[in-house]
Amino acid sequence: MPWNRVNQWVERRSLVALESAYQRALKIKAIEDKHFGGQKISPAAVGGKSVYDYFQSTLERELLQIRFDLTQVRLGNFLNLQTNPENNNILETLKAIEDIIGKYRLDLGELLPPLPNNQTPNLPNTNLTSDKPRDKDNQIISPATSNKFFNFQQELTPEYEQTVIKQLRTLRQQQRIAIRFILIIILVPLSVQVISRNFIFSPVLNYFGVDRAKISEVYISQEIGEKYLREFARLQEIQEIKHVLGVAKAGQESEENFREQVQELFREAGYESQDGWKNLLSDITGLIAFIAILVFGRQQLAITRAYVSRYFLSLNDITKAFIFILFTDIFVGFHSAEGWTVILETLFRHFGWRENITFISLFVATVPVILDTIFKLLIFNYLTRKSPTAATILEKMNQ
């Protein structure tokens, strides 16, 4: 009986999410019909670029919510064993949604590099100044390319101008998507971590672990307990000094005030002892948000990787060598042991654990060596293949 109720709830949630996705798809269709002559919302449509810029944020918001709703539908279909996979109403609604939003899946795909034989998108390693021939629609026009792209006959043709405009527009869209995705992947998990810690886990753990618990049942870690004892000794000394000076007279009222201060200090120590669990749960929540962004934004991630790779390869060779040396010296250099020690001690305090000197020493003795090997392998496999000059400069600088 309880399992049937769970299935019914999951089915209702799926239907609500499906209806929400359908209504949002109709909203996109209404914008297309009213402002873009029934065409796809794009700068090249009837409305023009100004109208497109105005509705761009609305389009992206609705598409993101539709993807989220359809994910709930798929999850509900996976969890609910009683769902009929051939439900005609659901299939018709999904087809109607796909007819509206299907054309927008090509927007991000057009920004990805062309793939032979429909392979999975890989990280493009094309330099903006590469002189290797490419497909006409995807060739990056640059002053450093071969002279065959700069003959007068080709430059004066309308097709050449349209190709350049298309390439510049594609690069601009890639840059905007990449920068926005980088900001999202940094700010959203961080915001989720902070909000969940301060407004969900902290009040719940403080309420059940300290406020509702008896004084004898409140958990206090050893480090916090030592800090509490020092603070208690300080309060006790202040109380004795007040009695000696006659500022506070001995009596039941004075003892009651002192007891309230000690109880408040004890509960504060209990709150602080819960910080490890608060941080652990909020970090897990932030990690889940991070993974969800990567899953739902696979195309944006591919575009971001393409943009970052192209931007890195467009740097001059000395800058590339400087970046590699900077990162290797920070994380795997002979002077990085102190930095790793500080990071590990901070992590132990963050999760409320006792500092393990043996683990820290073993970590510092092994992990930087492994990272150093990985860095050298990446440099040998990637930098020597994509930028041999930078690899030579890096070798000379290391010497």
XYZ file of C-alpha atoms in Angstrom:
399
model
C 0.000 0.000 0.000
C 2.700 2.610 0.829
C 4.551 1.704 -2.378
C 1.379 2.291 -4.410
C 1.065 5.728 -2.871
C 4.666 6.488 -3.779
C 4.011 5.385 -7.366
C 0.904 7.566 -7.534
C 2.830 10.557 -6.202
C 5.670 10.006 -8.697
C 3.153 9.700 -11.546
C 1.394 12.915 -10.514
C 4.708 14.756 -10.326
C 5.631 13.502 -13.794
C 2.332 14.646 -15.268
C 2.674 18.057 -13.611
C 6.206 18.423 -14.970
C 5.052 17.329 -18.438
C 2.217 19.874 -18.419
C 4.636 22.582 -17.252
C 7.027 21.756 -20.095
C 4.160 21.832 -22.593
C 2.912 25.231 -21.414
C 6.427 26.674 -21.610
C 6.825 25.274 -25.111
C 3.548 26.970 -26.087
C 4.930 30.224 -24.699
C 7.958 29.907 -26.998
C 5.636 29.119 -29.918
C 3.559 32.232 -29.150
C 6.675 34.423 -29.276
C 7.659 32.827 -32.600
C 4.235 33.456 -34.142
C 3.866 36.996 -32.856
C 7.350 38.467 -33.312
C 9.256 36.185 -35.714
C 6.660 35.279 -38.311
C 6.352 31.701 -37.060
C 10.070 31.072 -37.573
C 12.698 30.073 -35.049
C 13.723 32.796 -32.603
C 17.056 33.875 -34.093
C 18.835 37.025 -35.314
C 18.167 36.017 -38.930
C 14.394 35.766 -38.490
C 11.817 38.366 -39.473
C 12.067 40.206 -36.181
C 15.774 40.911 -36.601
C 18.626 40.966 -34.111
C 17.182 43.701 -31.867
C 13.997 41.734 -31.279
C 16.031 38.548 -30.806
C 18.231 40.189 -28.165
C 15.113 41.272 -26.292
C 13.605 37.754 -26.195
C 16.892 35.862 -25.850
C 16.850 35.662 -22.049
C 13.205 34.538 -22.074
C 13.994 31.817 -24.610
C 16.978 30.526 -22.633
C 15.020 30.543 -19.361
C 12.102 28.610 -20.848
C 14.363 26.063 -22.568
C 16.263 25.474 -19.321
C 13.023 24.939 -17.397
C 11.690 22.630 -20.121
C 14.832 20.498 -19.911
C 14.425 20.355 -16.131
C 10.747 19.343 -16.435
C 11.471 16.658 -19.025
C 14.201 15.288 -16.760
C 11.583 14.900 -14.033
C 9.362 13.072 -16.518
C 12.157 10.648 -17.428
C 13.036 10.131 -13.768
C 9.388 9.468 -12.930
C 9.131 6.946 -15.752
C 12.257 5.224 -14.399
C 11.034 5.059 -10.793
C 7.360 4.233 -11.406
C 7.045 0.586 -12.426
C 3.319 0.972 -13.094
C 3.756 3.621 -15.779
C 2.522 2.645 -19.230
C 5.386 3.471 -21.620
C 2.932 3.607 -24.544
C 0.555 6.165 -23.053
C -0.749 8.012 -26.115
C -1.466 11.263 -24.286
C 2.081 11.450 -22.929
C 3.621 10.566 -26.277
C 1.533 13.159 -28.123
C 2.465 15.832 -25.597
C 6.156 14.958 -25.857
C 5.943 15.093 -29.660
C 4.272 18.504 -29.515
C 7.009 19.777 -27.200
C 9.728 18.333 -29.432
C 8.227 19.982 -32.529
C 8.663 23.364 -30.840
C 11.989 23.036 -29.033
C 13.734 20.550 -31.325
C 14.999 23.273 -33.635
C 16.781 25.019 -30.735
C 18.948 22.003 -29.972
C 20.814 22.846 -33.137
C 21.861 26.233 -31.797
C 24.501 24.774 -29.494
C 25.364 21.965 -31.892
C 26.186 24.445 -34.634
C 28.804 25.974 -32.368
C 30.621 22.679 -31.907
C 33.394 21.634 -34.298
C 32.407 19.391 -37.219
C 32.776 15.693 -36.450
C 33.594 12.961 -38.939
C 31.165 10.042 -39.063
C 28.991 11.544 -36.295
C 31.521 10.856 -33.572
C 31.234 12.097 -30.027
C 32.308 15.730 -29.547
C 35.943 15.981 -28.515
C 38.017 18.853 -27.332
C 38.985 20.826 -30.424
C 42.638 21.742 -30.450
C 42.488 24.223 -33.291
C 44.471 27.403 -32.934
C 42.889 30.572 -34.199
C 46.055 31.150 -36.186
C 46.318 27.600 -37.542
C 47.143 27.379 -41.205
C 45.665 23.915 -41.747
C 42.901 23.786 -44.381
C 39.354 23.317 -43.076
C 35.848 23.123 -44.303
C 34.652 26.337 -45.876
C 31.882 26.993 -43.371
C 34.142 26.392 -40.394
C 37.398 27.975 -41.548
C 38.664 30.646 -39.164
C 39.869 33.533 -41.285
C 43.095 34.987 -39.874
C 45.924 37.134 -41.254
C 48.343 34.298 -40.480
C 46.552 31.769 -42.725
C 47.689 30.730 -46.136
C 47.745 33.283 -48.950
C 45.156 31.347 -50.901
C 42.469 32.832 -48.613
C 43.496 36.342 -49.467
C 43.293 36.487 -53.227
C 41.136 39.277 -54.558
C 38.690 37.017 -56.371
C 37.670 35.246 -53.200
C 37.604 38.340 -50.994
C 35.259 40.152 -53.350
C 32.679 37.387 -53.518
C 29.501 37.694 -51.390
C 30.016 34.127 -50.151
C 33.367 35.073 -48.616
C 31.836 37.986 -46.729
C 28.994 35.842 -45.432
C 31.505 33.202 -44.324
C 33.510 35.746 -42.346
C 30.381 37.168 -40.727
C 29.173 33.691 -39.830
C 32.521 32.787 -38.300
C 32.738 35.965 -36.240
C 29.172 35.488 -35.022
C 29.911 31.879 -34.088
C 33.041 32.869 -32.166
C 31.110 35.585 -30.341
C 28.386 33.122 -29.370
C 30.980 30.605 -28.197
C 32.649 33.227 -26.039
C 29.381 34.353 -24.476
C 28.230 30.797 -23.757
C 31.626 29.777 -22.362
C 31.954 32.770 -20.026
C 28.389 32.383 -18.788
C 28.836 28.632 -18.223
C 32.084 29.187 -16.301
C 30.344 31.701 -14.043
C 27.410 29.338 -13.534
C 29.605 26.364 -12.728
C 31.438 28.425 -10.097
C 28.701 30.567 -8.556
C 25.744 28.149 -8.498
C 27.405 25.295 -6.513
C 28.973 27.854 -4.168
C 25.604 29.556 -3.617
C 23.886 26.191 -3.066
C 26.566 25.235 -0.531
C 26.242 28.489 1.425
C 22.428 28.603 1.343
C 21.961 24.950 2.285
C 24.418 25.270 5.156
C 23.021 28.455 6.686
C 19.303 27.956 6.053
C 18.774 24.165 6.038
C 21.426 22.051 7.750
C 22.558 24.553 10.391
C 19.063 25.244 11.852
C 18.075 21.551 11.710
C 21.247 20.210 13.345
C 21.294 22.987 15.949
C 17.655 22.321 16.829
C 17.825 18.533 17.132
C 21.435 18.242 18.297
C 21.604 21.057 20.851
C 18.352 22.953 21.498
C 16.135 19.900 22.097
C 18.849 17.760 23.678
C 19.651 17.618 27.357
C 22.807 19.305 28.549
C 24.392 15.919 29.235
C 23.539 14.683 25.713
C 25.043 17.596 23.771
C 28.018 16.412 21.734
C 31.195 18.498 22.029
C 34.337 17.563 20.148
C 37.662 17.432 21.936
C 39.109 20.525 20.229
C 35.973 22.569 20.890
C 35.853 21.195 24.440
C 39.355 22.477 25.136
C 38.382 25.860 23.772
C 35.255 25.778 25.949
C 37.266 24.974 29.065
C 39.594 27.925 28.454
C 36.611 30.234 28.003
C 34.962 28.775 31.135
C 38.129 29.401 33.136
C 38.177 32.994 31.896
C 34.545 33.554 32.950
C 35.247 31.983 36.331
C 38.251 34.222 36.931
C 36.233 37.313 35.971
C 33.497 36.266 38.378
C 35.991 35.808 41.215
C 37.629 39.167 40.518
C 34.210 40.849 40.679
C 33.555 39.227 44.064
C 36.938 40.319 45.405
C 36.427 43.894 44.216
C 32.894 43.960 45.557
C 31.409 44.704 42.152
C 29.253 41.557 42.310
C 28.021 40.332 45.676
C 27.873 36.627 46.395
C 24.383 35.254 46.435
C 21.782 33.190 44.636
C 21.177 35.826 41.924
C 24.886 36.090 41.124
C 25.247 32.311 40.963
C 22.200 32.070 38.695
C 23.628 34.622 36.245
C 26.944 32.786 36.189
C 25.153 29.470 35.557
C 23.238 30.995 32.621
C 26.477 32.260 31.110
C 28.055 28.833 31.442
C 25.011 27.136 29.868
C 25.044 29.603 26.967
C 28.748 28.996 26.467
C 28.146 25.231 26.575
C 25.444 25.433 23.889
C 27.672 27.605 21.715
C 30.310 24.899 21.975
C 27.645 22.382 20.946
C 26.672 24.513 17.934
C 30.303 24.779 16.908
C 30.817 21.037 17.292
C 28.052 20.496 14.714
C 29.937 22.545 12.105
C 31.674 19.473 10.710
C 28.372 17.806 9.800
C 26.970 21.063 8.491
C 29.953 21.564 6.201
C 29.949 17.937 5.037
C 26.241 17.910 4.133
C 26.364 21.326 2.461
C 29.480 20.329 0.489
C 27.716 17.203 -0.752
C 24.739 19.338 -1.775
C 27.018 21.736 -3.644
C 28.729 18.773 -5.348
C 25.349 17.425 -6.459
C 24.508 20.843 -7.914
C 27.883 20.877 -9.703
C 27.292 17.428 -11.219
C 23.750 18.402 -12.229
C 25.078 21.443 -14.086
C 27.566 19.253 -15.966
C 24.856 16.719 -16.836
C 22.268 19.242 -17.972
C 24.847 21.431 -19.714
C 26.804 18.863 -21.706
C 26.666 20.945 -24.876
C 27.655 24.121 -23.039
C 30.516 22.182 -21.464
C 31.759 21.052 -24.893
C 31.606 24.634 -26.162
C 33.439 25.890 -23.071
C 36.174 23.302 -23.536
C 36.500 24.331 -27.176
C 36.705 28.012 -26.265
C 39.242 27.501 -23.457
C 41.402 25.266 -25.649
C 41.352 27.731 -28.523
C 42.052 30.662 -26.192
C 44.991 28.850 -24.588
C 46.474 27.868 -27.942
C 46.140 31.443 -29.171
C 48.505 32.647 -26.420
C 52.128 33.180 -27.291
C 54.603 30.430 -26.473
C 56.291 32.262 -23.594
C 52.934 32.787 -21.863
C 52.080 29.095 -22.213
C 55.418 28.080 -20.712
C 54.951 30.584 -17.870
C 51.487 29.165 -17.038
C 52.804 25.605 -16.922
C 55.758 26.555 -14.721
C 53.519 28.570 -12.393
C 51.065 25.705 -11.859
C 53.719 23.037 -11.522
C 55.715 25.073 -8.998
C 52.622 25.847 -6.931
C 51.294 22.291 -6.733
C 54.277 20.008 -7.294
C 57.331 22.171 -6.657
C 59.865 21.506 -3.927
C 58.362 24.359 -1.894
C 54.724 23.226 -2.234
C 54.789 20.972 0.863
C 53.892 23.845 3.195
C 50.946 24.806 1.012
C 49.585 21.249 0.955
C 49.979 21.069 4.744
C 47.934 24.245 5.205
C 45.243 22.980 2.802
C 44.936 19.614 4.553
C 44.846 21.158 8.034
C 42.096 23.516 6.829
C 40.125 20.565 5.441
C 40.426 18.672 8.729
C 39.093 21.686 10.632
C 36.397 22.235 7.980
C 34.938 18.776 8.576
C 35.537 18.794 12.322
C 38.172 16.051 12.288
C 41.284 15.776 14.406
C 44.447 16.634 12.519
C 46.286 13.471 11.523
C 49.965 14.322 11.195
C 50.781 10.875 9.779
C 48.219 11.176 6.993
C 49.323 14.720 6.153
C 52.982 13.687 5.945
C 52.151 10.661 3.779
C 49.945 12.778 1.498
C 52.619 15.452 1.044
C 55.220 12.784 0.308
C 53.204 10.986 -2.397
C 50.496 13.113 -4.041
C 52.732 15.960 -5.329
C 55.008 13.347 -6.920
C 52.027 11.764 -8.691
C 50.813 15.186 -9.847
C 54.279 15.992 -11.122
C 54.245 12.831 -13.237
C 50.796 13.679 -14.606
C 51.862 17.234 -15.463
C 54.921 15.977 -17.318
C 52.827 13.449 -19.228
C 50.310 16.122 -20.238
C 53.073 18.469 -21.330
C 54.744 15.734 -23.374
C 51.510 14.483 -24.935
C 49.676 17.780 -25.454
C 52.036 20.711 -25.567
C 54.687 19.094 -27.745
C 51.992 18.113 -30.252
C 50.063 21.381 -30.307
C 52.799 23.920 -29.584
C 56.328 22.503 -30.018
C 57.913 25.938 -29.588
C 56.277 26.386 -26.176
C 57.520 22.949 -25.122
C 61.076 23.927 -26.121
C 60.849 27.201 -24.203
C 59.470 25.347 -21.162
C 62.394 22.917 -21.262
C 64.918 25.756 -21.476
C 63.281 27.653 -18.598
C 63.293 24.538 -16.402
C 66.982 24.047 -17.129
